[in-house]
JSON list of N, CA and C in Angstrom, two decimals:
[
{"chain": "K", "resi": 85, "resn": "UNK", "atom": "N", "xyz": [92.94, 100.29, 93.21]},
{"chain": "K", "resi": 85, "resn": "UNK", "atom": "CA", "xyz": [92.96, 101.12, 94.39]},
{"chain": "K", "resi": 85, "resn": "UNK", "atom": "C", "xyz": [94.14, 102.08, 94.29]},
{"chain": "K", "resi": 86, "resn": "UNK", "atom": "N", "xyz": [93.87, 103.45, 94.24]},
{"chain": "K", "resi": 86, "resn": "UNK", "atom": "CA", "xyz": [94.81, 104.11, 94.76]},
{"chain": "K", "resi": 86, "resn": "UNK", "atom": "C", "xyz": [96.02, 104.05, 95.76]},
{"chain": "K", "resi": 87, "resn": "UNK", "atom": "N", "xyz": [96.99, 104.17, 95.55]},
{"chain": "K", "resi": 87, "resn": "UNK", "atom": "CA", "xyz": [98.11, 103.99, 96.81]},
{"chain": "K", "resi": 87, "resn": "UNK", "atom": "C", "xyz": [98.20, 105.29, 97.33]},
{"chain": "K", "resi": 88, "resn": "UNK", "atom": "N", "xyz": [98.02, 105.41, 98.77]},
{"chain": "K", "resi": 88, "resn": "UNK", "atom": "CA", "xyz": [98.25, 107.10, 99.89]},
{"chain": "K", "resi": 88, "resn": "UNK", "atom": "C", "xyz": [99.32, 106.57, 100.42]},
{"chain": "K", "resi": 89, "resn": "UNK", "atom": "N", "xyz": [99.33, 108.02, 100.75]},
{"chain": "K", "resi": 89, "resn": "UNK", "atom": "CA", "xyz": [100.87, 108.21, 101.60]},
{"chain": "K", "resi": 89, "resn": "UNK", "atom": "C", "xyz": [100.56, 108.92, 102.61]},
{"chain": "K", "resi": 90, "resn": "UNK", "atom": "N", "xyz": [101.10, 108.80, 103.43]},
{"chain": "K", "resi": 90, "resn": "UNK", "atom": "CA", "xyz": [101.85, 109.66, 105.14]},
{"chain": "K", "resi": 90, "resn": "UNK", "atom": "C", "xyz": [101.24, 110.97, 104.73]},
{"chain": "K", "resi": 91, "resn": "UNK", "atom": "N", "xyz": [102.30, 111.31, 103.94]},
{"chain": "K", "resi": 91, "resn": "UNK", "atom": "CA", "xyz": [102.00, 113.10, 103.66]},
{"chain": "K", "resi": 91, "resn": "UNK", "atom": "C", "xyz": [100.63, 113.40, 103.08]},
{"chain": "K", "resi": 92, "resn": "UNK", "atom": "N", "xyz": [99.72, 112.61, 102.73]},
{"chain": "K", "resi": 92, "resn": "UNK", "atom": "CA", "xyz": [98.08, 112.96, 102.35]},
{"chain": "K", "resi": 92, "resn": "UNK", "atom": "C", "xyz": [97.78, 112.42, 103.82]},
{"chain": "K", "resi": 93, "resn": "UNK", "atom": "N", "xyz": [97.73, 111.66, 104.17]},
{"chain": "K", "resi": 93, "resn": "UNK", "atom": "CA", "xyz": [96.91, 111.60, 105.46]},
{"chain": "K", "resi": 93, "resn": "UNK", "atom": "C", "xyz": [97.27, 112.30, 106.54]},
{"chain": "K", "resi": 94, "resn": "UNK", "atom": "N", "xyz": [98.43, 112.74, 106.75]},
{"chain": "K", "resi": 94, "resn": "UNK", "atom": "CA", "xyz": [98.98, 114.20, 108.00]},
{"chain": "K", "resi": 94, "resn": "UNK", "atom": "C", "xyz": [98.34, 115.18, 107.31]},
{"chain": "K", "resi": 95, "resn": "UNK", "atom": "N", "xyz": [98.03, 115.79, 106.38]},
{"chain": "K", "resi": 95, "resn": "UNK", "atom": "CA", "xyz": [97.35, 116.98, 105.05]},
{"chain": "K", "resi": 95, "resn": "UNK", "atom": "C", "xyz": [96.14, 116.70, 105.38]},
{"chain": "K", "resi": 96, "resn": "UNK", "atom": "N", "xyz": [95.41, 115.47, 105.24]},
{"chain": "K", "resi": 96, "resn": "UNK", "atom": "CA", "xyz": [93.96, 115.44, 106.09]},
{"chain": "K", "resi": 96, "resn": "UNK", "atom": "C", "xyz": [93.72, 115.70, 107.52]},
{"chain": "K", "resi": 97, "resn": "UNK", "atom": "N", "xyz": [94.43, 115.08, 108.34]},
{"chain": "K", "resi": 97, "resn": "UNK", "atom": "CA", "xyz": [94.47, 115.41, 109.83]},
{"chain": "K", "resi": 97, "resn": "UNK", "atom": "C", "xyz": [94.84, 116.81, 109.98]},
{"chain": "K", "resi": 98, "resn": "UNK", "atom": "N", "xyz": [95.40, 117.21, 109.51]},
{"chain": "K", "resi": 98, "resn": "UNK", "atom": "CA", "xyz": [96.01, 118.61, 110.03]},
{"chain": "K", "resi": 98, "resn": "UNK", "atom": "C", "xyz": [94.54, 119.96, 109.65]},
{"chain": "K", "resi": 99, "resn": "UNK", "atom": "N", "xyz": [94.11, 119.42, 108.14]},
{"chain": "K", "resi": 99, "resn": "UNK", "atom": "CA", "xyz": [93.22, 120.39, 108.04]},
{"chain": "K", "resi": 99, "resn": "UNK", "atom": "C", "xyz": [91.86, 119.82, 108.89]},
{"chain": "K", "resi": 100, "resn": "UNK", "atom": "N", "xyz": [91.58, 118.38, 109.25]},
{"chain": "K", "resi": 100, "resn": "UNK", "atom": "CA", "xyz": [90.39, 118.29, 109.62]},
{"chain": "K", "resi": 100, "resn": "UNK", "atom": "C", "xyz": [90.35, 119.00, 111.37]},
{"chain": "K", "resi": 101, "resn": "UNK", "atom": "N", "xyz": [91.66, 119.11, 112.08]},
{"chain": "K", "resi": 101, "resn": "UNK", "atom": "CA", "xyz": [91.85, 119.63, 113.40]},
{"chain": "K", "resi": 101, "resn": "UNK", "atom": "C", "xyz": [91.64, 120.76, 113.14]},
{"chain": "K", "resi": 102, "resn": "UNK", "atom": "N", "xyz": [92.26, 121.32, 112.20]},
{"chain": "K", "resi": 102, "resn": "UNK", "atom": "CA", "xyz": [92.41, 123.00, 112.24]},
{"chain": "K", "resi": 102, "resn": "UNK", "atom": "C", "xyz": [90.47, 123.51, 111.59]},
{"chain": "K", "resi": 103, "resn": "UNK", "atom": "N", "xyz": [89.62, 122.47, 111.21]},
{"chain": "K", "resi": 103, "resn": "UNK", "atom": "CA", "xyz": [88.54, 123.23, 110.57]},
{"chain": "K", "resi": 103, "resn": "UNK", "atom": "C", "xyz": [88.28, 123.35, 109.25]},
{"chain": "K", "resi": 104, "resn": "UNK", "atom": "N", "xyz": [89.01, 123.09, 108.74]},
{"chain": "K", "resi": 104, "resn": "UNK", "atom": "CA", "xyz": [89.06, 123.28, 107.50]},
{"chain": "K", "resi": 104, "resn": "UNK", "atom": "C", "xyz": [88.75, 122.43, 106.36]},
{"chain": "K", "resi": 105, "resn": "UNK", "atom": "N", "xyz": [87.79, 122.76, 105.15]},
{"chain": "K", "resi": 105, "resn": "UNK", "atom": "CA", "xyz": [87.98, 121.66, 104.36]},
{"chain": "K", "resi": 105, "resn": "UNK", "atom": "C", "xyz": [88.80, 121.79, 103.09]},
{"chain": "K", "resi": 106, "resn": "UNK", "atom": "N", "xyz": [89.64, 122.55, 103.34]},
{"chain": "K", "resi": 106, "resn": "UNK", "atom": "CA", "xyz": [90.72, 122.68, 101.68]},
{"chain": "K", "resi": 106, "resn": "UNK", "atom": "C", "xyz": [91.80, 121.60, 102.16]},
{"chain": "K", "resi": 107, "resn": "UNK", "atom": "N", "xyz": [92.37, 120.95, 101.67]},
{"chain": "K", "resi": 107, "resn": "UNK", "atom": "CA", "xyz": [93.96, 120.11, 101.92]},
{"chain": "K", "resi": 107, "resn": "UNK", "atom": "C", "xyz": [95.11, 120.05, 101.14]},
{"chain": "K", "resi": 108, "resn": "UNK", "atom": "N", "xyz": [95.78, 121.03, 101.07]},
{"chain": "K", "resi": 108, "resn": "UNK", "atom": "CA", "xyz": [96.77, 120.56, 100.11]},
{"chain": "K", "resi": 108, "resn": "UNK", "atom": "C", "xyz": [98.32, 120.17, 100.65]},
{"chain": "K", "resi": 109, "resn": "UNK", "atom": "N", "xyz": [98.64, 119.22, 99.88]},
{"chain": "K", "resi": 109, "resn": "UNK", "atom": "CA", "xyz": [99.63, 117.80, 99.79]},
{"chain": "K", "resi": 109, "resn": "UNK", "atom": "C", "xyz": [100.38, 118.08, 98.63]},
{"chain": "K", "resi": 110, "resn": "UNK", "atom": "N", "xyz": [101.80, 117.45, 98.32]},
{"chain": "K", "resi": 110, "resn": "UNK", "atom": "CA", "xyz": [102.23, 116.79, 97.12]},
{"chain": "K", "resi": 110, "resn": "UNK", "atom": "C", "xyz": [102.01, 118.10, 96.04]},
{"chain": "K", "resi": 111, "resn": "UNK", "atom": "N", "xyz": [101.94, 118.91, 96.39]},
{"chain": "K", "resi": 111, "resn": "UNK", "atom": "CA", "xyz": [101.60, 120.17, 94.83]},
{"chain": "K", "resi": 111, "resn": "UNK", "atom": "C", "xyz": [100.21, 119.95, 94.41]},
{"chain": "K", "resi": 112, "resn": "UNK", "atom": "N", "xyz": [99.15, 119.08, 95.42]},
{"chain": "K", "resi": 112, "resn": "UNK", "atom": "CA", "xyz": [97.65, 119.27, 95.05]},
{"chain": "K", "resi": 112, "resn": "UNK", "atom": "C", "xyz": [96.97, 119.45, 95.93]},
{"chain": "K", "resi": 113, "resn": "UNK", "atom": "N", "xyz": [95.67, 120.26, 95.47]},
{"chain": "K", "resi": 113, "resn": "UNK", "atom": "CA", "xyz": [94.90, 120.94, 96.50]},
{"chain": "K", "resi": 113, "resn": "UNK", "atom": "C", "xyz": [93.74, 120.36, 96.06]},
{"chain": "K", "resi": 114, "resn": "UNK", "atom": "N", "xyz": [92.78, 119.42, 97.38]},
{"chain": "K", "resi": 114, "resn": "UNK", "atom": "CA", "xyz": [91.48, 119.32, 97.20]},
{"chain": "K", "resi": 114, "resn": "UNK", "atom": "C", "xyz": [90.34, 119.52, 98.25]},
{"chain": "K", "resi": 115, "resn": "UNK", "atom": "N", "xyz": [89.32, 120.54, 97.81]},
{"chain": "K", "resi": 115, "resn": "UNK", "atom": "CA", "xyz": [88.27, 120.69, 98.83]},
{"chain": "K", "resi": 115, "resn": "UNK", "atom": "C", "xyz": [86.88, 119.85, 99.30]},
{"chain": "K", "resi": 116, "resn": "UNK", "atom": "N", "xyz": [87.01, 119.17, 99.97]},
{"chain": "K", "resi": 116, "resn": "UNK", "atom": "CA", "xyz": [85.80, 118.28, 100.54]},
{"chain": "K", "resi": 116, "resn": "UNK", "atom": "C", "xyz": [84.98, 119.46, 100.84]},
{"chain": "K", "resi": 117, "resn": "UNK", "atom": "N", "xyz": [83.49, 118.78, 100.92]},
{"chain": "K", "resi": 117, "resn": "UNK", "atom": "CA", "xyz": [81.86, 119.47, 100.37]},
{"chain": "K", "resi": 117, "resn": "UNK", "atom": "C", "xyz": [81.78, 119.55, 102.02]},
{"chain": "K", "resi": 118, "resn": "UNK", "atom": "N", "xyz": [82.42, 118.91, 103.11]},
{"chain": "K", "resi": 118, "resn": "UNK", "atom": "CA", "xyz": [82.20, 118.67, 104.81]},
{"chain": "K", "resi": 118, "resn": "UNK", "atom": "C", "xyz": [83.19, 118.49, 105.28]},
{"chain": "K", "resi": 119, "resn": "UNK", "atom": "N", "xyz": [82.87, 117.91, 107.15]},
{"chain": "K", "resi": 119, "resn": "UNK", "atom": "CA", "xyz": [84.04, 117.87, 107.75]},
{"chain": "K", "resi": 119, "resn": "UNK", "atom": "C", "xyz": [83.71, 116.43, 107.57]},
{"chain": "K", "resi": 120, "resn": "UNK", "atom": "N", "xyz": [82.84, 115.92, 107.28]},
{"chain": "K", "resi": 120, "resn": "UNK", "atom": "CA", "xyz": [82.32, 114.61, 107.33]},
{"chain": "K", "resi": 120, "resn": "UNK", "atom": "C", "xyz": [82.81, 114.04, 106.50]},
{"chain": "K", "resi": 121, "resn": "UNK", "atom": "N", "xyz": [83.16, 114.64, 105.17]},
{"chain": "K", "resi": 121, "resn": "UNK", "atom": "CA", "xyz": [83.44, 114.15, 104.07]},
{"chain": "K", "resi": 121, "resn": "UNK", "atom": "C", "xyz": [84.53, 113.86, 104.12]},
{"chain": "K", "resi": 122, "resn": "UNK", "atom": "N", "xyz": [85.18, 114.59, 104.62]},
{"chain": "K", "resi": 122, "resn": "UNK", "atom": "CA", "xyz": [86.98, 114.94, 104.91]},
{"chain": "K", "resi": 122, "resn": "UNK", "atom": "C", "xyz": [87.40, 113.76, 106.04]},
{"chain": "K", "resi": 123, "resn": "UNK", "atom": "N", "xyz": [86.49, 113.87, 107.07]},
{"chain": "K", "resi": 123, "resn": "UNK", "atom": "CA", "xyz": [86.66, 112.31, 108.02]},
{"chain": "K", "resi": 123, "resn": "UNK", "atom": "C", "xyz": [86.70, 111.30, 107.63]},
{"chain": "K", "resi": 124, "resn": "UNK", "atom": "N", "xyz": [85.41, 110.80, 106.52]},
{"chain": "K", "resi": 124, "resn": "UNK", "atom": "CA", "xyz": [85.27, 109.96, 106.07]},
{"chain": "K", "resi": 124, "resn": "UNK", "atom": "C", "xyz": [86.96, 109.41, 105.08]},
{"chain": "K", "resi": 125, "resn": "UNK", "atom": "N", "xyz": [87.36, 110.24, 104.52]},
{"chain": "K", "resi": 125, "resn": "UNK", "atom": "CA", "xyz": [88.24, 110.14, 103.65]},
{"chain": "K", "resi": 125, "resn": "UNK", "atom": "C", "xyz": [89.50, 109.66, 104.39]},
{"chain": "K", "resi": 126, "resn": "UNK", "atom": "N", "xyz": [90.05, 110.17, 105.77]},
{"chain": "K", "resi": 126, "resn": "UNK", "atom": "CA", "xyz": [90.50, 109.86, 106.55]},
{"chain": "K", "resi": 126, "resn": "UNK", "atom": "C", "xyz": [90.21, 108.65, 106.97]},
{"chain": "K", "resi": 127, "resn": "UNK", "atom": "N", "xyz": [89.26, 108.25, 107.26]},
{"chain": "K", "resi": 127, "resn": "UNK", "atom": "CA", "xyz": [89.30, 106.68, 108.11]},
{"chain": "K", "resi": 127, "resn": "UNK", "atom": "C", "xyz": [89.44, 105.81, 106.64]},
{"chain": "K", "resi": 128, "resn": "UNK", "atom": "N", "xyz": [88.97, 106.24, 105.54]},
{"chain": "K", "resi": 128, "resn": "UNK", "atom": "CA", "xyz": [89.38, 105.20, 104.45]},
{"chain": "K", "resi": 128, "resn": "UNK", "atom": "C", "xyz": [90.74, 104.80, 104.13]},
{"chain": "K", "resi": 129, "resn": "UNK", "atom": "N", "xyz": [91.83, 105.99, 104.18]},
{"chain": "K", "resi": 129, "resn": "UNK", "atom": "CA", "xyz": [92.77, 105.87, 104.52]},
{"chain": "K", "resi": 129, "resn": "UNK", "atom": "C", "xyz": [93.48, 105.57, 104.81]},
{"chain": "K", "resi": 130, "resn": "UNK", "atom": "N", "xyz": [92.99, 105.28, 106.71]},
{"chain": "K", "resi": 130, "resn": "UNK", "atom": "CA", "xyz": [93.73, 104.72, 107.86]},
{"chain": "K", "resi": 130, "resn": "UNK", "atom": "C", "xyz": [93.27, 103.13, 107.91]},
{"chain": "K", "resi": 131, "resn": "UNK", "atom": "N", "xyz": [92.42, 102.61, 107.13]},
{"chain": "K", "resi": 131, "resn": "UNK", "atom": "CA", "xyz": [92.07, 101.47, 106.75]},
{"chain": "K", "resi": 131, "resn": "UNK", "atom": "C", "xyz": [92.52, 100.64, 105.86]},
{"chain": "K", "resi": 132, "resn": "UNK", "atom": "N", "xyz": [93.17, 101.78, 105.29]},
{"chain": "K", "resi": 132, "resn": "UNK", "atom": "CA", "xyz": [93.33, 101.17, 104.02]},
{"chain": "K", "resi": 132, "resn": "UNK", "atom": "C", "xyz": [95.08, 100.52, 104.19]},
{"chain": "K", "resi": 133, "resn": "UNK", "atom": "N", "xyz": [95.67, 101.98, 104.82]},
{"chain": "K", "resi": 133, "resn": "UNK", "atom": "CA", "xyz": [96.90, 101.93, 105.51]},
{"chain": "K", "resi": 133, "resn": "UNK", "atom": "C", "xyz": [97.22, 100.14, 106.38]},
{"chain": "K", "resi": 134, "resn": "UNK", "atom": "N", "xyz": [96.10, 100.32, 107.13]},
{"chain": "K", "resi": 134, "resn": "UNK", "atom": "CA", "xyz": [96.35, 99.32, 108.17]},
{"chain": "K", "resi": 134, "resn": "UNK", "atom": "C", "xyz": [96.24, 97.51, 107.65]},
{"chain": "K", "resi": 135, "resn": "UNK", "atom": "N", "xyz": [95.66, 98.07, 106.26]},
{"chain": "K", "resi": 135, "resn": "UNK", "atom": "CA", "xyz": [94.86, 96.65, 105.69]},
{"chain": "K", "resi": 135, "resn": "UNK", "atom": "C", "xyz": [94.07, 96.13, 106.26]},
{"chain": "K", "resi": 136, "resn": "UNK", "atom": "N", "xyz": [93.07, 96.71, 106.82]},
{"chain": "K", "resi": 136, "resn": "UNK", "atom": "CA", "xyz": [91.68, 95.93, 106.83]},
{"chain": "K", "resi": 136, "resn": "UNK", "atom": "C", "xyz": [90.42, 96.69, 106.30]},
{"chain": "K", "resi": 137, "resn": "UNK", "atom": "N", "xyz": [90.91, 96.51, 104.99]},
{"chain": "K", "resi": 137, "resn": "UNK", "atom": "CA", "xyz": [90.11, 96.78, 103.42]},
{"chain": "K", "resi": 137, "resn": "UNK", "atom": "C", "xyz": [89.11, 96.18, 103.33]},
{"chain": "K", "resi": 138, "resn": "UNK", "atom": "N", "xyz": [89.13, 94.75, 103.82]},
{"chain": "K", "resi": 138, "resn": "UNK", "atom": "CA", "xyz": [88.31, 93.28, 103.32]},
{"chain": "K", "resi": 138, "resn": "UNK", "atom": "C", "xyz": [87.22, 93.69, 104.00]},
{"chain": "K", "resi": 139, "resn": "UNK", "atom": "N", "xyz": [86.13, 92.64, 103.57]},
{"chain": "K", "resi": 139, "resn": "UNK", "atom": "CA", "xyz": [85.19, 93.20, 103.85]},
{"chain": "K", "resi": 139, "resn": "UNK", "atom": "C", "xyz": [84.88, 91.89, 105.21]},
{"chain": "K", "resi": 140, "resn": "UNK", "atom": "N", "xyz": [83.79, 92.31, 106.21]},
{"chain": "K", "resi": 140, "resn": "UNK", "atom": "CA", "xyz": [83.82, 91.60, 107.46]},
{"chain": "K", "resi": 140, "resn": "UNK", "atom": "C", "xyz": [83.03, 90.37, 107.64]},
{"chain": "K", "resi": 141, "resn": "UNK", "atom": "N", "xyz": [83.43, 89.21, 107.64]},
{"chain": "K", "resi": 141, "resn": "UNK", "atom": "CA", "xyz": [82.70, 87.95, 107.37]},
{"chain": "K", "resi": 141, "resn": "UNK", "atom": "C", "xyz": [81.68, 87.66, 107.96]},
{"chain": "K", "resi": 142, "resn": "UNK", "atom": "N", "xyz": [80.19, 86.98, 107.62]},
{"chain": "K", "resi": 142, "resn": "UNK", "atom": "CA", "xyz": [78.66, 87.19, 107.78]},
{"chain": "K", "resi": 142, "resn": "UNK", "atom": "C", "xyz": [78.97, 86.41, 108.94]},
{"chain": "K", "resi": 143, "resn": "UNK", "atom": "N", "xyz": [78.38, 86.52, 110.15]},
{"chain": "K", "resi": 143, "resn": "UNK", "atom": "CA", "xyz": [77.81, 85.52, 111.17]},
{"chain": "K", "resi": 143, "resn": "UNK", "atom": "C", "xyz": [76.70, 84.66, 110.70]},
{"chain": "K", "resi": 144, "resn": "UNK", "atom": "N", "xyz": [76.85, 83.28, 110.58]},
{"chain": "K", "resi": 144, "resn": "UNK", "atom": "CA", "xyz": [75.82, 81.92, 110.76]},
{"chain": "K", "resi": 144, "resn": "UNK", "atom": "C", "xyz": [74.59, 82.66, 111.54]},
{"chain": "K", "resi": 145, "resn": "UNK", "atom": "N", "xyz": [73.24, 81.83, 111.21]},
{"chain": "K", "resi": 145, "resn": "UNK", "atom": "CA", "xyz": [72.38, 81.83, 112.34]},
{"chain": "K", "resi": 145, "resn": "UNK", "atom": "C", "xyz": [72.46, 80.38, 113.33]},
{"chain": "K", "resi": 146, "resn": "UNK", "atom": "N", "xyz": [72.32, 81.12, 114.38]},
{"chain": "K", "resi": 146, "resn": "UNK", "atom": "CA", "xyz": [72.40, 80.26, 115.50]},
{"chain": "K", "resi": 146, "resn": "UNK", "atom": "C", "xyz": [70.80, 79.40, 115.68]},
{"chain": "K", "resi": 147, "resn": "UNK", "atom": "N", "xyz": [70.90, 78.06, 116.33]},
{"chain": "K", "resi": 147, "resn": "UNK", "atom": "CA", "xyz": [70.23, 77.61, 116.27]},
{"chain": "K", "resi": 147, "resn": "UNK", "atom": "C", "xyz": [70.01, 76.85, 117.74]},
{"chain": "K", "resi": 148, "resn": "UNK", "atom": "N", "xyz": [68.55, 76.48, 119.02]},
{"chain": "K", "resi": 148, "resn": "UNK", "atom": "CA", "xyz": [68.36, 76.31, 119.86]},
{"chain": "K", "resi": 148, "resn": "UNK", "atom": "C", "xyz": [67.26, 75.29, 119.94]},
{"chain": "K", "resi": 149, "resn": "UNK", "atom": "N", "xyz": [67.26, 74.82, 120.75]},
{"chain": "K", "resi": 149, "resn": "UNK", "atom": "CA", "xyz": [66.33, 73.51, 121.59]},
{"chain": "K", "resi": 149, "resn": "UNK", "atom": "C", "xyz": [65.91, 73.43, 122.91]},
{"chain": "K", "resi": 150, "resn": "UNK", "atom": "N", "xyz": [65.47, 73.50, 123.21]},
{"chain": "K", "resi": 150, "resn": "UNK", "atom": "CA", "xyz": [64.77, 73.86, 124.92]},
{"chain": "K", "resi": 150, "resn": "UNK", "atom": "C", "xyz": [64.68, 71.95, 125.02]},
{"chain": "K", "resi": 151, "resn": "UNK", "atom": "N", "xyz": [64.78, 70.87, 124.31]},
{"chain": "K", "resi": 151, "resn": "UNK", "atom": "CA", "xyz": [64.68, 69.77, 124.55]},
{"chain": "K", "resi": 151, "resn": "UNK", "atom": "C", "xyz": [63.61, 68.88, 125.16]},
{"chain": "K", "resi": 152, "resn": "UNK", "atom": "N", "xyz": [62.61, 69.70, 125.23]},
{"chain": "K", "resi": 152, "resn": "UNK", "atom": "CA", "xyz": [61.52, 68.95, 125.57]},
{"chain": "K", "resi": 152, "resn": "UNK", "atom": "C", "xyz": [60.46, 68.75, 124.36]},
{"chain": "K", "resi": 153, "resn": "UNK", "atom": "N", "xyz": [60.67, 69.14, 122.97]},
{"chain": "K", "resi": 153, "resn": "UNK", "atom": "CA", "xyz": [60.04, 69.23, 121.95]},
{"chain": "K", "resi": 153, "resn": "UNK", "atom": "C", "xyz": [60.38, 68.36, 120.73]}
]
Protein backbone atom coordinates (compact mmCIF):
# COMPACT_ATOMS: atom_id res chain seq x y z
CA UNK A 1 0.00 0.00 0.00
CA UNK A 2 1.05 3.29 -0.76
CA UNK A 3 1.68 5.75 2.19
CA UNK A 4 -0.42 9.55 1.65
CA UNK A 5 0.06 12.43 3.22
CA UNK A 6 -1.90 15.62 4.47
CA UNK A 7 -0.55 17.57 1.56
CA UNK A 8 -2.16 14.95 -1.22
CA UNK A 9 -5.31 14.81 0.47
CA UNK A 10 -5.76 18.92 1.12
CA UNK A 11 -4.50 18.83 -3.06
CA UNK A 12 -7.58 16.53 -3.50
CA UNK A 13 -10.06 18.48 -1.42
CA UNK A 14 -9.07 21.70 -2.59
CA UNK A 15 -9.34 20.75 -6.32
CA UNK A 16 -12.47 18.54 -5.81
CA UNK A 17 -14.30 22.00 -4.08
CA UNK A 18 -12.93 24.24 -6.55
CA UNK A 19 -14.22 21.76 -9.73
CA UNK A 20 -11.56 20.63 -10.90
CA UNK A 21 -9.98 17.45 -11.92
CA UNK A 22 -6.12 18.30 -12.28
CA UNK A 23 -4.26 18.07 -8.59
CA UNK A 24 -1.04 18.92 -8.11
CA UNK A 25 0.98 18.12 -4.77
CA UNK A 26 4.66 17.39 -3.84
CA UNK A 27 6.09 18.53 -7.55
CA UNK A 28 3.29 16.06 -9.12
CA UNK A 29 0.46 16.64 -11.14
CA UNK A 30 -2.37 14.10 -11.69
CA UNK A 31 -5.67 14.32 -13.70
CA UNK A 32 -8.67 12.12 -12.71
CA UNK A 33 -11.09 11.01 -15.86
CA UNK A 34 -14.23 12.64 -13.04
CA UNK A 35 -15.26 14.29 -10.06
CA UNK A 36 -16.20 10.85 -9.07
CA UNK A 37 -13.03 9.54 -9.65
CA UNK A 38 -11.31 12.23 -7.74
CA UNK A 39 -13.96 11.56 -4.71
CA UNK A 40 -13.49 8.24 -4.85
CA UNK A 41 -9.72 8.70 -4.39
CA UNK A 42 -10.42 10.93 -1.54
CA UNK A 43 -12.51 8.70 0.62
CA UNK A 44 -9.76 5.95 -0.06
CA UNK A 45 -7.56 8.12 1.47
CA UNK A 46 -9.49 9.27 4.37
CA UNK A 47 -9.87 5.54 5.07
CA UNK A 48 -7.00 4.67 4.71
CA UNK A 49 -5.74 7.65 6.96
CA UNK A 50 -8.20 6.68 9.64
CA UNK A 51 -7.42 2.83 9.40
CA UNK A 52 -10.40 1.28 8.58
CA UNK A 53 -8.84 -0.43 5.51
CA UNK A 54 -10.09 -3.94 6.76
CA UNK A 55 -12.53 -5.28 5.26
CA UNK A 56 -16.22 -5.45 7.24
CA UNK A 57 -17.03 -8.75 8.99
CA UNK A 58 -20.02 -11.08 7.36
CA UNK A 59 -23.20 -11.16 9.59
CA UNK A 60 -24.34 -14.99 10.65
CA UNK A 61 -27.80 -16.00 9.47
CA UNK A 62 -30.21 -15.69 12.01
CA UNK A 63 -32.33 -18.35 12.90
CA UNK A 64 -36.30 -18.56 14.38
CA UNK A 65 -39.05 -20.83 15.89
CA UNK A 66 -42.57 -19.78 16.32
CA UNK A 67 -42.52 -23.03 18.83
CA UNK A 68 -45.39 -24.71 18.04
CA UNK A 69 -43.63 -26.89 15.30
Amino acid sequence: MTDWTESELSALRRAYASGTTRVSYDGKSVDYGSAEDLLARIRTIERAIAGTTRPLPLAGLAGFSRGDR
